[in-house]
């Protein structure tokens, strides 16, 4: 909806004009109070919004799949501790890095997602899976349709915190246990509950290596073998974020720990969330206020100088790959080339 001094976008957000200019081709460029930029073509008068980044109000989490897609979303409960939030604005922004194409999904696109709070995202073939407080949301990229799945959850408790899958099973972290499901995919996904591991205890995080599942819970850190349904306690301490490597596990509970068959060793203090590379034994971590890089081989750590980026607000998420370290806060998303950082 276009008015004299404002534009209402497809998500229902009103953008008010604060500045404008004409370029050498007489195209009109308009800057808005929300930070968005619109271009009005000189000949057709077509109005287009520039795709310069995510349209989500707060990018408090980022997921990258194996098809060059980046998903920017607000993990509202993790960020605020509250389940209620405004239902206008954008639900998700997706950027395909290879072709530099953005897709923005407003919350009013479908009634299923209008009040949904995302806890986790996973991509499975042509399906994008969202764990939420009301079960599993499924977006079919082929049919452009949304579906909701919760028959494998408890009637009075549909919250899913995290999820992982392999070729045979899906694993859901919930407040009432690790929910193990079989599944089939044709055009859509069909999910069948197989087991609940550590029933009635909360599961915080999941990771999979080969055929075994590792999960942290209110009762400790466990290994689970789906084929035999054997469960093994690895560590009785509570951890909220874990990552499994070939011969060890990294786990955090406000401190970062190195865990193997010999026990555990403290790696670094003040670590709430982290991400790591097994290829180089490099870790990026945050305590919400700072970002540090940890070398597991040398046992050295460095802090990024966030003052240079004028960042003095809480860090919501941190991640990395072989080339880049990225993190998000209320001002957006920052990328850092950490290959040569010492």
CSV table of C-alpha atoms in Angstrom, one decimal:
chain,number,residue,atom,x,y,z
A,1,UNK,CA,0.0,0.0,0.0
A,2,UNK,CA,1.6,3.3,-1.1
A,3,UNK,CA,0.7,6.6,0.5
A,4,UNK,CA,2.2,10.1,0.0
A,5,UNK,CA,4.7,9.7,2.9
A,6,UNK,CA,4.6,6.0,3.7
A,7,UNK,CA,4.5,2.5,2.3
A,8,UNK,CA,2.9,-0.5,4.0
A,9,UNK,CA,4.8,-3.7,3.0
A,10,UNK,CA,3.4,-7.2,2.6
A,11,UNK,CA,4.1,-8.0,6.3
A,12,UNK,CA,1.9,-5.1,7.5
A,13,UNK,CA,4.8,-2.8,8.6
A,14,UNK,CA,4.5,0.9,7.8
A,15,UNK,CA,7.7,2.5,6.4
A,16,UNK,CA,7.7,6.3,6.6
A,17,UNK,CA,9.8,8.5,4.3
A,18,UNK,CA,12.7,10.4,5.9
A,19,UNK,CA,14.8,11.2,2.8
A,20,UNK,CA,14.8,10.9,-1.0
A,21,UNK,CA,17.0,11.7,-4.0
A,22,UNK,CA,17.1,11.3,-7.8
A,23,UNK,CA,19.9,9.6,-9.5
A,24,UNK,CA,21.4,10.6,-12.9
A,25,UNK,CA,18.7,8.5,-14.7
A,26,UNK,CA,15.9,10.2,-12.8
A,27,UNK,CA,15.1,7.2,-10.7
A,28,UNK,CA,13.8,8.2,-7.3
A,29,UNK,CA,15.5,6.6,-4.2
A,30,UNK,CA,13.6,6.8,-1.0
A,31,UNK,CA,15.0,6.1,2.5
A,32,UNK,CA,12.6,5.0,5.3
A,33,UNK,CA,12.6,5.3,9.1
A,34,UNK,CA,12.9,1.5,9.3
A,35,UNK,CA,16.2,1.5,7.4
A,36,UNK,CA,14.6,0.1,4.2
A,37,UNK,CA,15.3,1.7,0.8
A,38,UNK,CA,12.9,1.9,-2.1
A,39,UNK,CA,13.5,2.6,-5.7
A,40,UNK,CA,10.9,4.2,-8.0
A,41,UNK,CA,11.6,3.6,-11.7
A,42,UNK,CA,11.6,6.8,-13.8
A,43,UNK,CA,9.6,5.2,-16.7
A,44,UNK,CA,7.3,2.6,-15.3
A,45,UNK,CA,7.0,4.2,-11.8
A,46,UNK,CA,7.4,0.6,-10.4
A,47,UNK,CA,8.3,0.6,-6.7
A,48,UNK,CA,10.9,-2.0,-5.6
A,49,UNK,CA,12.4,-2.5,-2.2
A,50,UNK,CA,16.2,-3.2,-2.2
A,51,UNK,CA,17.3,-6.5,-0.9
A,52,UNK,CA,20.2,-5.5,1.3
A,53,UNK,CA,19.8,-8.0,4.1
A,54,UNK,CA,17.4,-9.8,6.4
A,55,UNK,CA,14.0,-8.2,7.1
A,56,UNK,CA,13.5,-9.9,10.4
A,57,UNK,CA,13.3,-7.4,13.2
A,58,UNK,CA,15.8,-9.3,15.4
A,59,UNK,CA,18.2,-11.8,13.9
A,60,UNK,CA,18.8,-13.8,17.0
A,61,UNK,CA,19.7,-17.0,15.2
A,62,UNK,CA,21.2,-18.2,11.9
A,63,UNK,CA,21.1,-21.6,10.2
A,64,UNK,CA,23.1,-22.5,7.1
A,65,UNK,CA,22.1,-25.6,5.1
A,66,UNK,CA,24.2,-27.6,2.6
A,67,UNK,CA,22.6,-25.9,-0.4
A,68,UNK,CA,24.2,-22.5,0.1
A,69,UNK,CA,21.0,-21.2,1.9
A,70,UNK,CA,21.2,-19.0,4.9
A,71,UNK,CA,18.2,-18.7,7.2
A,72,UNK,CA,17.8,-15.6,9.4
A,73,UNK,CA,15.2,-15.7,12.1
A,74,UNK,CA,14.3,-14.6,15.6
A,75,UNK,CA,14.6,-17.2,18.3
A,76,UNK,CA,12.3,-15.0,20.4
A,77,UNK,CA,12.1,-17.2,23.5
A,78,UNK,CA,15.9,-17.7,23.7
A,79,UNK,CA,16.3,-13.9,23.2
A,80,UNK,CA,13.7,-12.7,25.7
A,81,UNK,CA,12.5,-15.6,27.8
A,82,UNK,CA,8.9,-14.8,26.7
A,83,UNK,CA,6.5,-16.8,24.5
A,84,UNK,CA,4.3,-13.8,23.4
A,85,UNK,CA,5.3,-11.4,20.7
A,86,UNK,CA,3.9,-9.1,18.0
A,87,UNK,CA,2.5,-11.0,15.0
A,88,UNK,CA,3.3,-8.5,12.2
A,89,UNK,CA,6.6,-8.3,10.5
A,90,UNK,CA,8.7,-11.1,9.0
A,91,UNK,CA,8.9,-14.7,10.0
A,92,UNK,CA,12.0,-15.6,8.1
A,93,UNK,CA,14.6,-14.3,5.6
A,94,UNK,CA,16.4,-16.7,3.4
A,95,UNK,CA,19.5,-15.8,1.4
A,96,UNK,CA,21.0,-18.1,-1.3
A,97,UNK,CA,24.6,-17.2,-1.3
A,98,UNK,CA,25.5,-18.8,-4.6
A,99,UNK,CA,23.0,-16.8,-6.7
A,100,UNK,CA,22.6,-13.9,-4.3
A,101,UNK,CA,18.9,-14.2,-4.1
A,102,UNK,CA,16.7,-13.2,-1.1
A,103,UNK,CA,13.4,-14.7,-0.1
A,104,UNK,CA,11.4,-13.0,2.7
A,105,UNK,CA,8.4,-14.7,4.4
A,106,UNK,CA,6.0,-12.4,6.3
A,107,UNK,CA,4.2,-13.7,9.4
A,108,UNK,CA,0.8,-13.1,7.7
A,109,UNK,CA,1.6,-15.4,4.8
A,110,UNK,CA,-0.1,-18.3,6.5
A,111,UNK,CA,-2.2,-18.6,9.7
A,112,UNK,CA,0.0,-21.5,10.8
A,113,UNK,CA,3.1,-19.3,11.1
A,114,UNK,CA,1.3,-16.1,12.3
A,115,UNK,CA,1.9,-16.8,16.0
A,116,UNK,CA,4.8,-19.3,15.7
A,117,UNK,CA,8.1,-18.9,17.6
A,118,UNK,CA,11.0,-20.6,16.0
A,119,UNK,CA,13.4,-22.6,18.2
A,120,UNK,CA,15.4,-24.4,15.5
A,121,UNK,CA,15.5,-24.9,11.7
A,122,UNK,CA,16.7,-27.9,9.7
A,123,UNK,CA,16.6,-28.5,5.9
A,124,UNK,CA,15.6,-32.0,4.7
A,125,UNK,CA,15.5,-32.3,0.9
A,126,UNK,CA,12.9,-29.9,-0.4
A,127,UNK,CA,11.4,-29.4,3.1
A,128,UNK,CA,12.3,-26.7,5.7
A,129,UNK,CA,11.5,-27.9,9.2
A,130,UNK,CA,10.8,-25.6,12.1
A,131,UNK,CA,10.7,-26.7,15.7
A,132,UNK,CA,8.3,-24.5,17.7
A,133,UNK,CA,6.3,-24.3,20.9
A,134,UNK,CA,3.4,-25.9,19.0
A,135,UNK,CA,5.0,-28.8,17.3
A,136,UNK,CA,6.8,-29.1,14.0
A,137,UNK,CA,6.1,-26.7,11.1
A,138,UNK,CA,6.9,-27.9,7.6
A,139,UNK,CA,7.4,-25.7,4.6
A,140,UNK,CA,7.3,-27.5,1.3
A,141,UNK,CA,9.5,-25.5,-1.2
A,142,UNK,CA,8.0,-27.4,-4.2
A,143,UNK,CA,4.3,-26.8,-3.4
A,144,UNK,CA,4.8,-23.5,-1.5
A,145,UNK,CA,2.5,-24.9,1.2
A,146,UNK,CA,2.8,-25.0,5.1
A,147,UNK,CA,1.9,-28.0,7.3
A,148,UNK,CA,1.9,-28.6,11.0
A,149,UNK,CA,2.9,-32.0,12.6
A,150,UNK,CA,2.5,-32.8,16.3
A,151,UNK,CA,0.9,-36.3,16.5
A,152,UNK,CA,4.2,-37.7,17.7
A,153,UNK,CA,4.2,-35.3,20.7
A,154,UNK,CA,2.2,-35.1,23.9
A,155,UNK,CA,-1.2,-33.6,23.7
A,156,UNK,CA,-0.6,-31.1,26.4
A,157,UNK,CA,3.1,-30.4,25.5
A,158,UNK,CA,4.1,-29.8,21.9
A,159,UNK,CA,7.2,-27.7,22.5
A,160,UNK,CA,10.3,-28.8,20.5
A,161,UNK,CA,13.7,-27.2,21.3
A,162,UNK,CA,16.1,-28.8,18.9
A,163,UNK,CA,16.0,-31.5,16.2
A,164,UNK,CA,18.4,-33.7,14.2
A,165,UNK,CA,17.9,-36.5,11.7
A,166,UNK,CA,19.7,-39.2,9.8
A,167,UNK,CA,18.6,-41.5,7.0
A,168,UNK,CA,16.3,-43.5,9.3
A,169,UNK,CA,15.3,-41.5,12.3
A,170,UNK,CA,14.4,-38.0,13.5
A,171,UNK,CA,15.3,-36.9,17.0
A,172,UNK,CA,13.5,-34.1,18.9
A,173,UNK,CA,14.6,-32.4,22.1
A,174,UNK,CA,11.6,-31.7,24.3
A,175,UNK,CA,10.8,-30.9,27.9
A,176,UNK,CA,9.6,-34.4,28.4
A,177,UNK,CA,12.4,-36.5,26.8
A,178,UNK,CA,14.2,-37.3,23.5
A,179,UNK,CA,11.5,-38.1,21.0
A,180,UNK,CA,12.7,-40.7,18.5
A,181,UNK,CA,10.7,-41.0,15.2
A,182,UNK,CA,10.8,-42.9,12.0
A,183,UNK,CA,9.9,-40.9,8.9
A,184,UNK,CA,9.2,-41.2,5.2
A,185,UNK,CA,9.4,-38.5,2.5
A,186,UNK,CA,7.8,-38.4,-0.9
A,187,UNK,CA,6.1,-35.1,-1.7
A,188,UNK,CA,5.6,-34.4,2.0
A,189,UNK,CA,6.9,-35.9,5.3
A,190,UNK,CA,5.1,-38.5,7.4
A,191,UNK,CA,6.4,-39.0,11.0
A,192,UNK,CA,5.9,-42.0,13.2
A,193,UNK,CA,6.8,-42.0,16.9
A,194,UNK,CA,9.2,-44.9,17.8
A,195,UNK,CA,10.5,-44.2,21.3
A,196,UNK,CA,10.8,-41.6,24.0
A,197,UNK,CA,14.3,-41.7,25.7
A,198,UNK,CA,14.7,-40.3,29.2
A,199,UNK,CA,11.0,-39.7,29.4
A,200,UNK,CA,9.8,-36.8,31.6
A,201,UNK,CA,13.2,-35.2,31.7
A,202,UNK,CA,14.2,-32.1,29.7
A,203,UNK,CA,16.5,-32.4,26.7
A,204,UNK,CA,18.6,-29.3,25.8
A,205,UNK,CA,20.7,-30.2,22.8
A,206,UNK,CA,21.3,-33.0,20.3
A,207,UNK,CA,24.1,-34.0,18.0
A,208,UNK,CA,24.7,-37.1,15.7
A,209,UNK,CA,27.9,-38.8,14.6
A,210,UNK,CA,27.7,-41.9,12.5
A,211,UNK,CA,24.7,-44.0,13.9
A,212,UNK,CA,24.8,-42.7,17.4
A,213,UNK,CA,23.0,-39.8,19.0
A,214,UNK,CA,24.4,-37.7,21.8
A,215,UNK,CA,22.2,-35.4,23.9
A,216,UNK,CA,22.4,-33.2,26.9
A,217,UNK,CA,19.7,-33.2,29.5
A,218,UNK,CA,18.7,-32.2,33.0
A,219,UNK,CA,20.1,-35.6,34.0
A,220,UNK,CA,23.5,-35.3,32.2
A,221,UNK,CA,25.1,-36.1,28.9
A,222,UNK,CA,24.1,-39.3,27.2
A,223,UNK,CA,24.9,-41.5,24.2
A,224,UNK,CA,21.9,-43.3,22.5
A,225,UNK,CA,22.1,-46.1,19.9
A,226,UNK,CA,18.8,-46.1,18.0
A,227,UNK,CA,19.3,-49.6,16.6
A,228,UNK,CA,19.7,-51.3,20.0
A,229,UNK,CA,18.0,-48.6,22.0
A,230,UNK,CA,20.9,-48.6,24.4
A,231,UNK,CA,21.4,-45.5,26.4
A,232,UNK,CA,24.8,-44.7,28.1
A,233,UNK,CA,25.5,-41.9,30.6
A,234,UNK,CA,28.7,-40.2,29.6
A,235,UNK,CA,28.8,-37.3,32.1
A,236,UNK,CA,26.4,-36.5,35.0
A,237,UNK,CA,26.8,-32.7,34.6
A,238,UNK,CA,24.2,-30.5,33.0
A,239,UNK,CA,25.2,-28.9,29.6
A,240,UNK,CA,23.1,-26.7,27.4
A,241,UNK,CA,25.1,-26.7,24.2
A,242,UNK,CA,27.1,-29.6,22.8
A,243,UNK,CA,29.0,-30.5,19.7
A,244,UNK,CA,30.4,-34.0,19.0
A,245,UNK,CA,33.7,-34.7,17.2
A,246,UNK,CA,35.4,-38.0,16.3
A,247,UNK,CA,37.2,-38.6,19.6
A,248,UNK,CA,35.7,-36.0,22.0
A,249,UNK,CA,32.7,-33.8,22.8
A,250,UNK,CA,32.7,-30.1,23.5
A,251,UNK,CA,29.9,-29.0,25.9
A,252,UNK,CA,29.1,-25.7,27.6
A,253,UNK,CA,27.2,-24.7,30.8
A,254,UNK,CA,28.5,-21.1,31.0
A,255,UNK,CA,32.0,-22.7,30.7
A,256,UNK,CA,33.4,-24.8,27.8
A,257,UNK,CA,34.4,-28.4,28.6
A,258,UNK,CA,36.4,-31.0,26.6
A,259,UNK,CA,35.0,-34.4,27.3
A,260,UNK,CA,36.3,-37.8,26.3
A,261,UNK,CA,36.5,-41.4,27.7
A,262,UNK,CA,39.1,-40.2,30.3
A,263,UNK,CA,36.8,-37.5,31.8
A,264,UNK,CA,36.4,-33.8,31.3
A,265,UNK,CA,38.7,-30.8,31.1
A,266,UNK,CA,38.0,-27.1,31.4
A,267,UNK,CA,38.8,-25.3,28.1
A,268,UNK,CA,37.5,-21.8,28.7
A,269,UNK,CA,35.4,-19.8,31.2
A,270,UNK,CA,32.4,-17.6,30.3
A,271,UNK,CA,31.1,-19.6,27.3
A,272,UNK,CA,27.3,-19.8,26.7
A,273,UNK,CA,27.2,-20.8,23.1
A,274,UNK,CA,29.9,-21.9,20.6
A,275,UNK,CA,30.6,-23.4,17.3
A,276,UNK,CA,33.7,-25.4,16.1
A,277,UNK,CA,35.7,-26.8,13.3
A,278,UNK,CA,37.1,-30.3,13.6
A,279,UNK,CA,39.4,-29.7,10.6
A,280,UNK,CA,41.4,-27.0,12.5
A,281,UNK,CA,40.5,-27.4,16.1
A,282,UNK,CA,39.3,-23.8,16.2
A,283,UNK,CA,36.3,-22.7,18.3
A,284,UNK,CA,34.3,-19.5,18.2
A,285,UNK,CA,32.3,-18.7,21.4
A,286,UNK,CA,30.3,-16.0,23.1
A,287,UNK,CA,29.1,-15.2,26.6
A,288,UNK,CA,26.5,-12.8,25.1
A,289,UNK,CA,28.8,-9.8,25.6
A,290,UNK,CA,32.1,-10.8,23.9
A,291,UNK,CA,33.3,-13.1,21.1
A,292,UNK,CA,36.4,-15.1,21.5
A,293,UNK,CA,38.4,-17.5,19.3
A,294,UNK,CA,39.9,-20.6,20.9
A,295,UNK,CA,42.6,-22.8,19.5
A,296,UNK,CA,42.3,-26.2,21.1
A,297,UNK,CA,45.8,-27.2,20.0
A,298,UNK,CA,47.7,-24.3,21.4
A,299,UNK,CA,45.1,-23.6,24.2
A,300,UNK,CA,45.2,-19.9,23.3
A,301,UNK,CA,42.2,-17.6,23.0
A,302,UNK,CA,41.6,-14.2,21.5
A,303,UNK,CA,38.8,-11.7,21.8
A,304,UNK,CA,37.4,-9.8,18.8
A,305,UNK,CA,37.5,-6.1,19.1
A,306,UNK,CA,33.8,-5.3,19.0
A,307,UNK,CA,34.4,-1.6,19.7
A,308,UNK,CA,35.7,-1.2,16.1
A,309,UNK,CA,32.3,-2.3,14.9
A,310,UNK,CA,30.5,-0.1,17.4
A,311,UNK,CA,28.9,-3.1,19.0
A,312,UNK,CA,28.1,-2.9,22.7
A,313,UNK,CA,24.8,-4.8,22.8
A,314,UNK,CA,24.2,-8.5,23.6
A,315,UNK,CA,25.4,-11.2,21.1
A,316,UNK,CA,22.5,-13.5,20.2
A,317,UNK,CA,24.3,-16.2,18.1
A,318,UNK,CA,27.7,-17.2,16.8
A,319,UNK,CA,28.7,-19.6,14.1
A,320,UNK,CA,31.6,-20.4,11.7
A,321,UNK,CA,32.8,-22.4,8.8
A,322,UNK,CA,36.3,-22.8,7.3
A,323,UNK,CA,36.4,-19.2,6.0
A,324,UNK,CA,34.0,-17.1,8.1
A,325,UNK,CA,32.9,-16.4,11.6
A,326,UNK,CA,29.5,-14.8,11.9
A,327,UNK,CA,27.4,-13.4,14.7
A,328,UNK,CA,24.2,-11.5,15.2
A,329,UNK,CA,22.9,-8.9,17.6
A,330,UNK,CA,20.2,-6.2,17.6
A,331,UNK,CA,22.1,-4.2,14.9
A,332,UNK,CA,22.1,-7.1,12.4
A,333,UNK,CA,24.6,-9.7,11.3
A,334,UNK,CA,28.4,-9.4,11.1
A,335,UNK,CA,30.8,-11.6,9.1
A,336,UNK,CA,34.5,-11.9,10.0
A,337,UNK,CA,37.3,-13.5,8.0
A,338,UNK,CA,39.0,-15.5,10.7
A,339,UNK,CA,41.4,-17.6,8.6
A,340,UNK,CA,44.4,-15.3,9.3
A,341,UNK,CA,43.4,-14.1,12.8
A,342,UNK,CA,46.0,-14.4,15.5
